[in-house]
Amino acid sequence: MRTLQRVPTTSPITGQIVAAFGRSFLVKTVSGAALSCVMRGKKGGVACGDVVEVQPTESGQGVIENIMPRSALLYRSDAFREKLIAANITQVIIVVAAVPSFSEELINRCIAAAENQRIKVLIVLNKADLIQPTSTASNILSLYRELGYSLLQLSAKTDIEPLLPHLYDHLSVLVGQSGMGKSTLINALIPAAERATSGISVALDTGRHTTTHARLYHLDDNSRIIDSPGMQEFGLHHIDRDALAWGFVEFRQYMGRCRFNNCRHANEPGCALAQAVQEGRISARRFAFYQKLAK
Ligand code: GDP
Ligand code: ZN
């Protein structure tokens, strides 16, 4: 005998995660509606930017049934868990400022994570109106420009125009320590209307999480940006030693050229990286960051 199935009352809807807070998510469906959702069971994490299939519930909410394959996933991790930052992004924008001082180590960590996901990196030096400290910071950051990363200097308070062409056709994610001016940048970028109508606190029926969530905003038909919570740490537990070295772009040409093929680039004789540092072909600062992270 055949098995007959009842016509489903509602079929799954495809959408994109536009806000993520712990266990609640806001999904923007293909029809443009915003649906408050939870994850089915204990399936793995889901991040802002993820494309998902949602089963609507009778109460007008939804259950995330499926996460579609990702083109990229930016996340950090420590020994115990992973923290997803954003999915399907094509560009990571690292926001720094001279005041309060930024962590160059954090920049190196973000870059290594981005490189390992083949995501483009842009560094924005904000608060350029603070001329003297900005010039010092700019000297430090020139190293990254020499490595091939775009470095943009601007003042989110006065003019974000220089940033706009860099956002075109990308799904970007803004990352950085708190205090660097990410909120100021987002406020300048996103018309108040979209911030209001995305109605997170309304849709999720609570305003409690407003400081710890990630949000996705549409800039135009092809350009979107995700604002992520400020971070002080960027754990790279998920990246092994070789992948970490690969995340330092200028190291790549020396890979496999050390005397020992299991060289840890710590203090071994015949280390091609150490020699490149001595000959001034790799910056001693970058090598020191690598060695610190590799530990
Ligand atoms: P967030 O923690 O990264 O979101 O940083 P905020 O956007 O809250 O900014 C932190 C502080 O820096 C606030 O007092 C801002 O007014 C200030 N700030 C942001 N952008 C600029 C800027 O371009 N120039 C100056 N001088 N201050 C800025
Ligand atoms: Zn080596």
Short mmCIF file of C-alpha atoms and ligand atoms in Angstrom, two decimals:
data_model
loop_
_atom_site.label_atom_id
_atom_site.label_comp_id
_atom_site.label_asym_id
_atom_site.label_seq_id
_atom_site.Cartn_x
_atom_site.Cartn_y
_atom_site.Cartn_z
CA MET A 1 0.00 0.00 0.00
CA ARG A 2 1.21 3.53 -0.62
CA THR A 3 1.92 5.91 2.14
CA LEU A 4 0.03 9.10 1.68
CA GLN A 5 1.07 12.32 3.32
CA ARG A 6 -1.07 15.17 4.33
CA VAL A 7 -0.56 18.47 2.44
CA PRO A 8 1.72 20.49 4.70
CA THR A 9 -0.06 23.43 6.22
CA THR A 10 2.87 25.68 5.45
CA SER A 11 6.01 25.01 3.46
CA PRO A 12 9.50 26.19 4.43
CA ILE A 13 10.49 29.73 3.51
CA THR A 14 13.99 30.79 2.53
CA GLY A 15 15.48 33.82 4.20
CA GLN A 16 18.62 35.40 5.58
CA ILE A 17 19.60 35.94 9.21
CA VAL A 18 19.64 39.70 9.72
CA ALA A 19 20.03 39.70 13.49
CA ALA A 20 21.48 37.14 15.86
CA PHE A 21 21.35 37.14 19.62
CA GLY A 22 22.25 33.96 21.35
CA ARG A 23 19.32 31.68 20.65
CA SER A 24 16.97 34.08 18.88
CA PHE A 25 17.29 35.16 15.30
CA LEU A 26 15.54 37.55 13.01
CA VAL A 27 15.13 36.16 9.50
CA LYS A 28 14.30 38.37 6.54
CA THR A 29 12.35 36.19 4.13
CA VAL A 30 12.39 36.42 0.35
CA SER A 31 9.09 38.27 0.50
CA GLY A 32 10.70 40.91 2.70
CA ALA A 33 8.97 40.01 5.95
CA ALA A 34 10.94 39.75 9.18
CA LEU A 35 10.32 36.60 11.17
CA SER A 36 11.48 35.96 14.70
CA CYS A 37 12.98 32.46 14.83
CA VAL A 38 14.63 29.87 16.98
CA MET A 39 16.89 27.02 15.90
CA ARG A 40 15.45 23.51 15.53
CA GLY A 41 16.87 21.24 18.21
CA LYS A 42 20.57 21.48 18.95
CA LYS A 43 21.90 21.90 15.44
CA GLY A 44 25.13 23.84 15.14
CA GLY A 45 25.35 27.57 15.36
CA VAL A 46 23.87 30.00 12.94
CA ALA A 47 25.23 33.45 12.23
CA CYS A 48 24.15 36.76 10.86
CA GLY A 49 24.36 36.48 7.06
CA ASP A 50 23.39 32.81 6.99
CA VAL A 51 20.80 31.78 4.42
CA VAL A 52 18.29 29.47 6.09
CA GLU A 53 15.07 27.56 5.57
CA VAL A 54 12.41 28.43 8.07
CA GLN A 55 9.22 26.64 9.00
CA PRO A 56 6.65 29.19 10.08
CA THR A 57 4.76 28.37 13.26
CA GLU A 58 1.15 29.15 14.00
CA SER A 59 2.07 31.92 16.38
CA GLY A 60 3.64 33.87 13.52
CA GLN A 61 7.20 32.94 14.42
CA GLY A 62 9.53 30.44 12.82
CA VAL A 63 11.83 27.50 13.36
CA ILE A 64 15.11 27.34 11.47
CA GLU A 65 15.20 23.92 9.84
CA ASN A 66 18.22 24.21 7.60
CA ILE A 67 21.34 26.29 7.11
CA MET A 68 22.33 26.54 3.45
CA PRO A 69 25.99 25.98 2.52
CA ARG A 70 28.17 29.00 3.33
CA SER A 71 30.64 30.68 1.04
CA ALA A 72 32.58 31.86 4.11
CA LEU A 73 32.28 31.93 7.87
CA LEU A 74 34.17 34.28 10.13
CA TYR A 75 34.44 33.00 13.68
CA ARG A 76 36.66 33.00 16.70
CA SER A 77 37.23 30.26 19.19
CA ASP A 78 38.90 29.33 22.44
CA ALA A 79 39.57 25.87 23.85
CA PHE A 80 35.90 25.44 24.76
CA ARG A 81 33.71 26.98 22.13
CA GLU A 82 33.31 28.81 18.89
CA LYS A 83 31.76 32.22 18.47
CA LEU A 84 30.32 32.76 15.03
CA ILE A 85 30.71 36.33 13.86
CA ALA A 86 29.18 36.40 10.37
CA ALA A 87 28.48 34.11 7.43
CA ASN A 88 28.68 34.48 3.65
CA ILE A 89 30.70 37.66 3.94
CA THR A 90 33.06 38.77 1.22
CA GLN A 91 34.93 41.44 3.18
CA VAL A 92 36.08 42.03 6.75
CA ILE A 93 36.43 45.66 7.74
CA ILE A 94 38.66 46.06 10.78
CA VAL A 95 37.89 49.37 12.48
CA VAL A 96 40.66 50.90 14.56
CA ALA A 97 41.35 54.35 15.97
CA ALA A 98 44.32 56.02 17.58
CA VAL A 99 42.25 56.89 20.67
CA PRO A 100 41.68 54.79 22.73
CA SER A 101 44.69 52.78 21.62
CA PHE A 102 44.06 49.75 19.44
CA SER A 103 45.53 46.27 19.69
CA GLU A 104 47.81 45.42 16.80
CA GLU A 105 47.67 41.80 17.91
CA LEU A 106 43.90 41.80 17.42
CA ILE A 107 44.40 43.10 13.88
CA ASN A 108 46.79 40.24 13.15
CA ARG A 109 44.33 37.74 14.55
CA CYS A 110 41.44 39.12 12.46
CA ILE A 111 43.57 39.10 9.33
CA ALA A 112 44.70 35.49 9.90
CA ALA A 113 41.08 34.37 10.38
CA ALA A 114 39.95 36.27 7.27
CA GLU A 115 42.80 34.92 5.12
CA ASN A 116 41.91 31.38 6.15
CA GLN A 117 38.38 31.94 4.85
CA ARG A 118 39.64 33.73 1.70
CA ILE A 119 37.87 36.90 2.74
CA LYS A 120 39.12 40.32 1.65
CA VAL A 121 40.41 42.60 4.41
CA LEU A 122 40.01 46.37 4.69
CA ILE A 123 41.47 48.32 7.60
CA VAL A 124 39.74 51.57 8.52
CA LEU A 125 41.63 54.01 10.69
CA ASN A 126 38.81 56.06 12.17
CA LYS A 127 38.91 59.38 14.06
CA ALA A 128 41.25 60.91 11.49
CA ASP A 129 40.16 64.31 12.82
CA LEU A 130 42.46 63.62 15.78
CA ILE A 131 45.39 64.57 13.62
CA GLN A 132 48.47 64.00 15.77
CA PRO A 133 47.63 60.58 17.25
CA THR A 134 46.23 59.45 13.90
CA SER A 135 49.51 60.15 12.18
CA THR A 136 51.34 57.95 14.71
CA ALA A 137 48.77 55.17 14.25
CA SER A 138 49.00 55.54 10.50
CA ASN A 139 52.76 54.92 10.64
CA ILE A 140 52.19 51.69 12.55
CA LEU A 141 49.49 50.58 10.12
CA SER A 142 51.52 51.35 7.01
CA LEU A 143 53.03 47.88 7.48
CA TYR A 144 49.67 46.37 6.56
CA ARG A 145 49.33 48.54 3.50
CA GLU A 146 52.76 47.31 2.40
CA LEU A 147 51.45 43.76 2.78
CA GLY A 148 48.71 44.60 0.31
CA TYR A 149 45.76 45.39 2.56
CA SER A 150 43.68 48.46 1.81
CA LEU A 151 44.06 51.03 4.55
CA LEU A 152 41.55 53.83 4.72
CA GLN A 153 41.73 56.86 6.96
CA LEU A 154 38.50 58.69 7.76
CA SER A 155 36.42 60.36 10.40
CA ALA A 156 33.08 58.67 11.00
CA LYS A 157 31.94 61.80 12.79
CA THR A 158 32.51 64.13 9.89
CA ASP A 159 32.62 62.20 6.58
CA ILE A 160 32.18 58.54 5.66
CA GLU A 161 32.23 59.16 1.89
CA PRO A 162 35.70 57.58 1.44
CA LEU A 163 34.30 54.27 2.70
CA LEU A 164 31.36 54.00 0.31
CA PRO A 165 33.16 52.71 -2.82
CA HIS A 166 34.75 49.95 -0.73
CA LEU A 167 31.33 48.66 0.30
CA TYR A 168 30.03 48.33 -3.23
CA ASP A 169 28.90 44.81 -4.13
CA HIS A 170 30.15 43.31 -0.87
CA LEU A 171 28.63 41.67 2.14
CA SER A 172 30.99 43.29 4.62
CA VAL A 173 31.33 42.72 8.32
CA LEU A 174 32.58 45.43 10.66
CA VAL A 175 34.79 44.15 13.46
CA GLY A 176 36.82 45.92 16.10
CA GLN A 177 37.34 46.67 19.75
CA SER A 178 34.68 48.76 21.38
CA GLY A 179 35.36 52.47 21.39
CA MET A 180 36.84 52.52 17.88
CA GLY A 181 33.69 54.07 16.40
CA LYS A 182 31.80 51.19 14.81
CA SER A 183 28.41 52.43 16.00
CA THR A 184 29.18 55.92 14.77
CA LEU A 185 30.10 54.49 11.36
CA ILE A 186 26.94 52.38 11.17
CA ASN A 187 24.78 55.31 12.23
CA ALA A 188 26.27 57.43 9.48
CA LEU A 189 25.86 54.66 6.91
CA ILE A 190 22.38 53.46 7.66
CA PRO A 191 19.44 55.80 7.34
CA ALA A 192 17.48 55.96 10.57
CA ALA A 193 14.49 54.49 8.74
CA GLU A 194 16.12 51.13 8.20
CA ARG A 195 17.42 50.96 11.76
CA ALA A 196 13.91 51.62 13.01
CA THR A 197 11.99 49.36 10.65
CA SER A 198 14.29 46.41 11.20
CA GLY A 199 12.53 46.62 14.54
CA ILE A 200 14.63 44.10 16.39
CA SER A 201 13.31 44.81 19.83
CA VAL A 202 9.75 44.77 18.53
CA ALA A 203 10.11 41.56 16.52
CA LEU A 204 11.92 39.72 19.26
CA ASP A 205 9.77 41.25 21.89
CA THR A 206 12.64 42.32 24.06
CA GLY A 207 15.26 45.03 24.14
CA ARG A 208 17.52 43.23 26.55
CA HIS A 209 20.12 42.09 24.06
CA THR A 210 20.64 45.36 22.26
CA THR A 211 24.35 45.62 23.03
CA THR A 212 25.43 42.09 22.19
CA HIS A 213 23.92 41.30 18.84
CA ALA A 214 25.06 41.31 15.25
CA ARG A 215 22.90 43.05 12.63
CA LEU A 216 22.78 42.98 8.86
CA TYR A 217 21.81 46.12 6.94
CA HIS A 218 21.08 46.58 3.25
CA LEU A 219 22.99 49.51 1.75
CA ASP A 220 21.65 49.01 -1.77
CA ASP A 221 20.52 46.08 -3.93
CA ASN A 222 23.96 44.48 -3.99
CA SER A 223 25.75 45.88 -0.96
CA ARG A 224 25.13 44.86 2.61
CA ILE A 225 26.97 45.29 5.87
CA ILE A 226 26.94 43.41 9.17
CA ASP A 227 27.71 45.20 12.40
CA SER A 228 29.19 42.86 15.01
CA PRO A 229 29.55 43.45 18.74
CA GLY A 230 32.79 45.01 19.93
CA MET A 231 35.42 42.45 20.83
CA GLN A 232 38.53 42.49 22.97
CA GLU A 233 39.71 39.02 22.00
CA PHE A 234 39.90 37.00 18.83
CA GLY A 235 40.72 33.39 19.66
CA LEU A 236 42.16 31.29 16.85
CA HIS A 237 41.91 27.84 18.38
CA HIS A 238 40.38 26.51 15.18
CA ILE A 239 43.41 27.43 13.09
CA ASP A 240 46.39 25.08 13.26
CA ARG A 241 50.01 26.19 13.05
CA ASP A 242 50.38 25.72 9.29
CA ALA A 243 47.10 27.44 8.52
CA LEU A 244 48.13 30.28 10.81
CA ALA A 245 51.41 30.74 8.93
CA TRP A 246 49.43 30.71 5.69
CA GLY A 247 47.27 33.49 7.17
CA PHE A 248 50.38 35.66 7.20
CA VAL A 249 50.47 36.40 3.46
CA GLU A 250 54.12 37.36 3.23
CA PHE A 251 55.16 34.02 4.82
CA ARG A 252 53.64 31.91 2.06
CA GLN A 253 56.57 32.05 -0.32
CA TYR A 254 58.85 30.63 2.41
CA MET A 255 56.64 27.70 3.33
CA GLY A 256 58.41 24.39 2.82
CA ARG A 257 61.83 26.06 2.65
CA CYS A 258 62.91 25.55 6.27
CA ARG A 259 65.64 22.96 6.95
CA PHE A 260 63.25 20.74 8.89
CA ASN A 261 59.96 20.01 7.19
CA ASN A 262 58.18 20.06 10.54
CA CYS A 263 59.77 23.41 11.47
CA ARG A 264 57.66 25.30 13.99
CA HIS A 265 59.41 28.56 13.10
CA ALA A 266 60.17 28.97 16.80
CA ASN A 267 63.95 28.79 17.13
CA GLU A 268 65.00 25.96 14.88
CA PRO A 269 68.21 26.26 12.86
CA GLY A 270 67.71 26.82 9.16
CA CYS A 271 64.26 28.39 9.56
CA ALA A 272 63.47 30.16 6.29
CA LEU A 273 61.11 32.58 8.02
CA ALA A 274 63.69 33.58 10.65
CA GLN A 275 66.22 34.11 7.89
CA ALA A 276 63.78 36.26 5.91
CA VAL A 277 63.30 38.37 9.06
CA GLN A 278 67.06 38.77 9.40
CA GLU A 279 67.36 39.84 5.80
CA GLY A 280 64.57 42.38 6.25
CA ARG A 281 62.16 40.60 3.90
CA ILE A 282 59.65 39.84 6.66
CA SER A 283 58.82 42.39 9.34
CA ALA A 284 60.13 41.39 12.78
CA ARG A 285 56.86 42.65 14.25
CA ARG A 286 54.77 40.33 12.13
CA PHE A 287 57.04 37.39 12.89
CA ALA A 288 56.77 38.11 16.62
CA PHE A 289 52.96 38.20 16.34
CA TYR A 290 53.03 34.90 14.49
CA GLN A 291 55.22 33.27 17.13
CA LYS A 292 52.99 34.56 19.90
CA LEU A 293 49.83 33.29 18.22
CA ALA A 294 51.39 29.95 17.30
CA LYS A 295 51.97 29.27 20.99
P1 GDP B 1 32.06 51.56 19.14
O1 GDP B 1 32.20 51.07 20.55
O2 GDP B 1 33.14 51.02 18.26
O3 GDP B 1 30.70 51.36 18.58
O4 GDP B 1 32.37 53.13 19.18
P2 GDP B 1 31.35 54.38 19.17
O5 GDP B 1 30.80 54.59 17.82
O6 GDP B 1 30.42 54.26 20.29
O7 GDP B 1 32.41 55.55 19.45
C1 GDP B 1 33.22 55.60 20.60
C2 GDP B 1 33.55 57.06 20.87
O8 GDP B 1 34.38 57.57 19.82
C3 GDP B 1 32.33 57.94 20.95
O9 GDP B 1 32.52 58.90 21.96
C4 GDP B 1 32.30 58.61 19.58
O10 GDP B 1 31.68 59.86 19.60
C5 GDP B 1 33.79 58.73 19.26
N1 GDP B 1 34.01 58.77 17.82
C6 GDP B 1 33.52 57.96 16.87
N2 GDP B 1 33.94 58.32 15.65
C7 GDP B 1 34.73 59.39 15.82
C8 GDP B 1 35.50 60.22 14.94
O11 GDP B 1 35.52 60.05 13.72
N3 GDP B 1 36.23 61.21 15.52
C9 GDP B 1 36.24 61.44 16.85
N4 GDP B 1 36.98 62.44 17.31
N5 GDP B 1 35.53 60.68 17.71
C10 GDP B 1 34.79 59.66 17.21
ZN ZN B 2 60.78 27.59 9.99
#
